[in-house]
Amino acid sequence: MAELENKPDDHTKNYTAFPALHLAYLGVQKEYQRKGVGTILLKDVIDKAYKVSLLAGLYALTLQSIDRQSTMFYESLGFEPYTRDNIAPKMLIPIRTIIDLVEGGAGG
């Protein structure tokens, strides 16, 4: 997987058949939102996805956004929609991007 180019269209044409690690849910209690907690939690997920990618062939870390606000949050961290839902799309960040972040020092 590490030698593949970073082209989501190569693997996401069939939305159910590309190797990925899926984040089922990430939530922050209302009173703690917009204080960096979600970013810290997602950093931990990215670090773990990196470790899994060392053992298993993955193309991406995926998740399902729940509304426009969460979509904007995930986009600000490098996730891209791979479905056409403009409000709550399925999103991904390629594992190659995660590897670059972690090995470049931005992920830990």
mmCIF file with all atom_site columns, N, CA and C in Angstrom, residues 38-65:
data_model
loop_
_atom_site.group_PDB
_atom_site.id
_atom_site.type_symbol
_atom_site.label_atom_id
_atom_site.label_alt_id
_atom_site.label_comp_id
_atom_site.label_asym_id
_atom_site.label_entity_id
_atom_site.label_seq_id
_atom_site.pdbx_PDB_ins_code
_atom_site.Cartn_x
_atom_site.Cartn_y
_atom_site.Cartn_z
_atom_site.occupancy
_atom_site.B_iso_or_equiv
_atom_site.pdbx_formal_charge
_atom_site.auth_seq_id
_atom_site.auth_comp_id
_atom_site.auth_asym_id
_atom_site.auth_atom_id
_atom_site.pdbx_PDB_model_num
ATOM 1  N N  . GLY A 1 38 ? -11.382 17.597 20.704 1.00 0.00 ? 38 GLY A N  1
ATOM 2  C CA . GLY A 1 38 ? -11.600 16.740 19.540 1.00 0.00 ? 38 GLY A CA 1
ATOM 3  C C  . GLY A 1 38 ? -10.326 16.529 18.741 1.00 0.00 ? 38 GLY A C  1
ATOM 4  N N  . THR A 1 39 ? -9.534  17.569 18.608 1.00 0.00 ? 39 THR A N  1
ATOM 5  C CA . THR A 1 39 ? -8.262  17.460 17.883 1.00 0.00 ? 39 THR A CA 1
ATOM 6  C C  . THR A 1 39 ? -7.313  16.513 18.612 1.00 0.00 ? 39 THR A C  1
ATOM 7  N N  . ILE A 1 40 ? -7.268  16.608 19.925 1.00 0.00 ? 40 ILE A N  1
ATOM 8  C CA . ILE A 1 40 ? -6.410  15.711 20.723 1.00 0.00 ? 40 ILE A CA 1
ATOM 9  C C  . ILE A 1 40 ? -6.875  14.264 20.568 1.00 0.00 ? 40 ILE A C  1
ATOM 10 N N  . LEU A 1 41 ? -8.189  14.044 20.641 1.00 0.00 ? 41 LEU A N  1
ATOM 11 C CA . LEU A 1 41 ? -8.725  12.687 20.485 1.00 0.00 ? 41 LEU A CA 1
ATOM 12 C C  . LEU A 1 41 ? -8.411  12.141 19.097 1.00 0.00 ? 41 LEU A C  1
ATOM 13 N N  . LEU A 1 42 ? -8.594  12.978 18.082 1.00 0.00 ? 42 LEU A N  1
ATOM 14 C CA . LEU A 1 42 ? -8.334  12.519 16.719 1.00 0.00 ? 42 LEU A CA 1
ATOM 15 C C  . LEU A 1 42 ? -6.842  12.276 16.492 1.00 0.00 ? 42 LEU A C  1
ATOM 16 N N  . LYS A 1 43 ? -5.980  13.043 17.124 1.00 0.00 ? 43 LYS A N  1
ATOM 17 C CA . LYS A 1 43 ? -4.536  12.802 17.035 1.00 0.00 ? 43 LYS A CA 1
ATOM 18 C C  . LYS A 1 43 ? -4.214  11.411 17.566 1.00 0.00 ? 43 LYS A C  1
ATOM 19 N N  . ASP A 1 44 ? -4.848  11.034 18.667 1.00 0.00 ? 44 ASP A N  1
ATOM 20 C CA . ASP A 1 44 ? -4.639  9.694  19.222 1.00 0.00 ? 44 ASP A CA 1
ATOM 21 C C  . ASP A 1 44 ? -5.112  8.626  18.232 1.00 0.00 ? 44 ASP A C  1
ATOM 22 N N  . VAL A 1 45 ? -6.245  8.847  17.591 1.00 0.00 ? 45 VAL A N  1
ATOM 23 C CA . VAL A 1 45 ? -6.751  7.901  16.592 1.00 0.00 ? 45 VAL A CA 1
ATOM 24 C C  . VAL A 1 45 ? -5.763  7.789  15.428 1.00 0.00 ? 45 VAL A C  1
ATOM 25 N N  . ILE A 1 46 ? -5.234  8.923  14.982 1.00 0.00 ? 46 ILE A N  1
ATOM 26 C CA . ILE A 1 46 ? -4.285  8.923  13.867 1.00 0.00 ? 46 ILE A CA 1
ATOM 27 C C  . ILE A 1 46 ? -3.005  8.174  14.250 1.00 0.00 ? 46 ILE A C  1
ATOM 28 N N  . ASP A 1 47 ? -2.533  8.388  15.466 1.00 0.00 ? 47 ASP A N  1
ATOM 29 C CA . ASP A 1 47 ? -1.351  7.647  15.929 1.00 0.00 ? 47 ASP A CA 1
ATOM 30 C C  . ASP A 1 47 ? -1.620  6.138  15.930 1.00 0.00 ? 47 ASP A C  1
ATOM 31 N N  . LYS A 1 48 ? -2.791  5.743  16.372 1.00 0.00 ? 48 LYS A N  1
ATOM 32 C CA . LYS A 1 48 ? -3.146  4.317  16.393 1.00 0.00 ? 48 LYS A CA 1
ATOM 33 C C  . LYS A 1 48 ? -3.315  3.763  14.978 1.00 0.00 ? 48 LYS A C  1
ATOM 34 N N  . ALA A 1 49 ? -3.913  4.560  14.085 1.00 0.00 ? 49 ALA A N  1
ATOM 35 C CA . ALA A 1 49 ? -4.067  4.128  12.690 1.00 0.00 ? 49 ALA A CA 1
ATOM 36 C C  . ALA A 1 49 ? -2.702  3.910  12.054 1.00 0.00 ? 49 ALA A C  1
ATOM 37 N N  . TYR A 1 50 ? -1.760  4.770  12.380 1.00 0.00 ? 50 TYR A N  1
ATOM 38 C CA . TYR A 1 50 ? -0.391  4.606  11.884 1.00 0.00 ? 50 TYR A CA 1
ATOM 39 C C  . TYR A 1 50 ? 0.175   3.263  12.340 1.00 0.00 ? 50 TYR A C  1
ATOM 40 N N  . LYS A 1 51 ? 0.017   2.950  13.621 1.00 0.00 ? 51 LYS A N  1
ATOM 41 C CA . LYS A 1 51 ? 0.543   1.688  14.151 1.00 0.00 ? 51 LYS A CA 1
ATOM 42 C C  . LYS A 1 51 ? -0.119  0.488  13.487 1.00 0.00 ? 51 LYS A C  1
ATOM 43 N N  . VAL A 1 52 ? -1.419  0.552  13.270 1.00 0.00 ? 52 VAL A N  1
ATOM 44 C CA . VAL A 1 52 ? -2.121  -0.539 12.584 1.00 0.00 ? 52 VAL A CA 1
ATOM 45 C C  . VAL A 1 52 ? -1.600  -0.668 11.155 1.00 0.00 ? 52 VAL A C  1
ATOM 46 N N  . SER A 1 53 ? -1.342  0.466  10.507 1.00 0.00 ? 53 SER A N  1
ATOM 47 C CA . SER A 1 53 ? -0.884  0.425  9.112  1.00 0.00 ? 53 SER A CA 1
ATOM 48 C C  . SER A 1 53 ? 0.471   -0.250 8.966  1.00 0.00 ? 53 SER A C  1
ATOM 49 N N  . LEU A 1 54 ? 1.247   -0.285 10.029 1.00 0.00 ? 54 LEU A N  1
ATOM 50 C CA . LEU A 1 54 ? 2.533   -0.974 9.980  1.00 0.00 ? 54 LEU A CA 1
ATOM 51 C C  . LEU A 1 54 ? 2.356   -2.487 9.932  1.00 0.00 ? 54 LEU A C  1
ATOM 52 N N  . LEU A 1 55 ? 1.193   -2.962 10.377 1.00 0.00 ? 55 LEU A N  1
ATOM 53 C CA . LEU A 1 55 ? 0.918   -4.398 10.443 1.00 0.00 ? 55 LEU A CA 1
ATOM 54 C C  . LEU A 1 55 ? -0.065  -4.887 9.386  1.00 0.00 ? 55 LEU A C  1
ATOM 55 N N  . ALA A 1 56 ? -0.872  -3.976 8.849  1.00 0.00 ? 56 ALA A N  1
ATOM 56 C CA . ALA A 1 56 ? -1.919  -4.382 7.912  1.00 0.00 ? 56 ALA A CA 1
ATOM 57 C C  . ALA A 1 56 ? -1.963  -3.406 6.742  1.00 0.00 ? 56 ALA A C  1
ATOM 58 N N  . GLY A 1 57 ? -2.286  -3.900 5.575  1.00 0.00 ? 57 GLY A N  1
ATOM 59 C CA . GLY A 1 57 ? -2.398  -3.046 4.401  1.00 0.00 ? 57 GLY A CA 1
ATOM 60 C C  . GLY A 1 57 ? -3.667  -2.222 4.455  1.00 0.00 ? 57 GLY A C  1
ATOM 61 N N  . LEU A 1 58 ? -3.527  -0.934 4.646  1.00 0.00 ? 58 LEU A N  1
ATOM 62 C CA . LEU A 1 58 ? -4.666  -0.027 4.697  1.00 0.00 ? 58 LEU A CA 1
ATOM 63 C C  . LEU A 1 58 ? -4.522  1.028  3.622  1.00 0.00 ? 58 LEU A C  1
ATOM 64 N N  . TYR A 1 59 ? -5.651  1.483  3.112  1.00 0.00 ? 59 TYR A N  1
ATOM 65 C CA . TYR A 1 59 ? -5.624  2.622  2.205  1.00 0.00 ? 59 TYR A CA 1
ATOM 66 C C  . TYR A 1 59 ? -5.942  3.922  2.942  1.00 0.00 ? 59 TYR A C  1
ATOM 67 N N  . ALA A 1 60 ? -6.824  3.846  3.953  1.00 0.00 ? 60 ALA A N  1
ATOM 68 C CA . ALA A 1 60 ? -7.272  5.087  4.579  1.00 0.00 ? 60 ALA A CA 1
ATOM 69 C C  . ALA A 1 60 ? -7.847  4.847  5.959  1.00 0.00 ? 60 ALA A C  1
ATOM 70 N N  . LEU A 1 61 ? -7.961  5.944  6.697  1.00 0.00 ? 61 LEU A N  1
ATOM 71 C CA . LEU A 1 61 ? -8.756  6.015  7.918  1.00 0.00 ? 61 LEU A CA 1
ATOM 72 C C  . LEU A 1 61 ? -10.054 6.679  7.493  1.00 0.00 ? 61 LEU A C  1
ATOM 73 N N  . THR A 1 62 ? -11.187 6.047  7.776  1.00 0.00 ? 62 THR A N  1
ATOM 74 C CA . THR A 1 62 ? -12.475 6.580  7.356  1.00 0.00 ? 62 THR A CA 1
ATOM 75 C C  . THR A 1 62 ? -13.347 6.900  8.560  1.00 0.00 ? 62 THR A C  1
ATOM 76 N N  . LEU A 1 63 ? -14.363 7.723  8.305  1.00 0.00 ? 63 LEU A N  1
ATOM 77 C CA . LEU A 1 63 ? -15.358 8.039  9.322  1.00 0.00 ? 63 LEU A CA 1
ATOM 78 C C  . LEU A 1 63 ? -16.605 8.556  8.639  1.00 0.00 ? 63 LEU A C  1
ATOM 79 N N  . GLN A 1 64 ? -17.671 8.668  9.388  1.00 0.00 ? 64 GLN A N  1
ATOM 80 C CA . GLN A 1 64 ? -18.931 9.224  8.897  1.00 0.00 ? 64 GLN A CA 1
ATOM 81 C C  . GLN A 1 64 ? -19.184 10.517 9.650  1.00 0.00 ? 64 GLN A C  1
ATOM 82 N N  . SER A 1 65 ? -19.172 11.618 8.947  1.00 0.00 ? 65 SER A N  1
ATOM 83 C CA . SER A 1 65 ? -19.493 12.893 9.568  1.00 0.00 ? 65 SER A CA 1
ATOM 84 C C  . SER A 1 65 ? -20.983 12.903 9.932  1.00 0.00 ? 65 SER A C  1
#
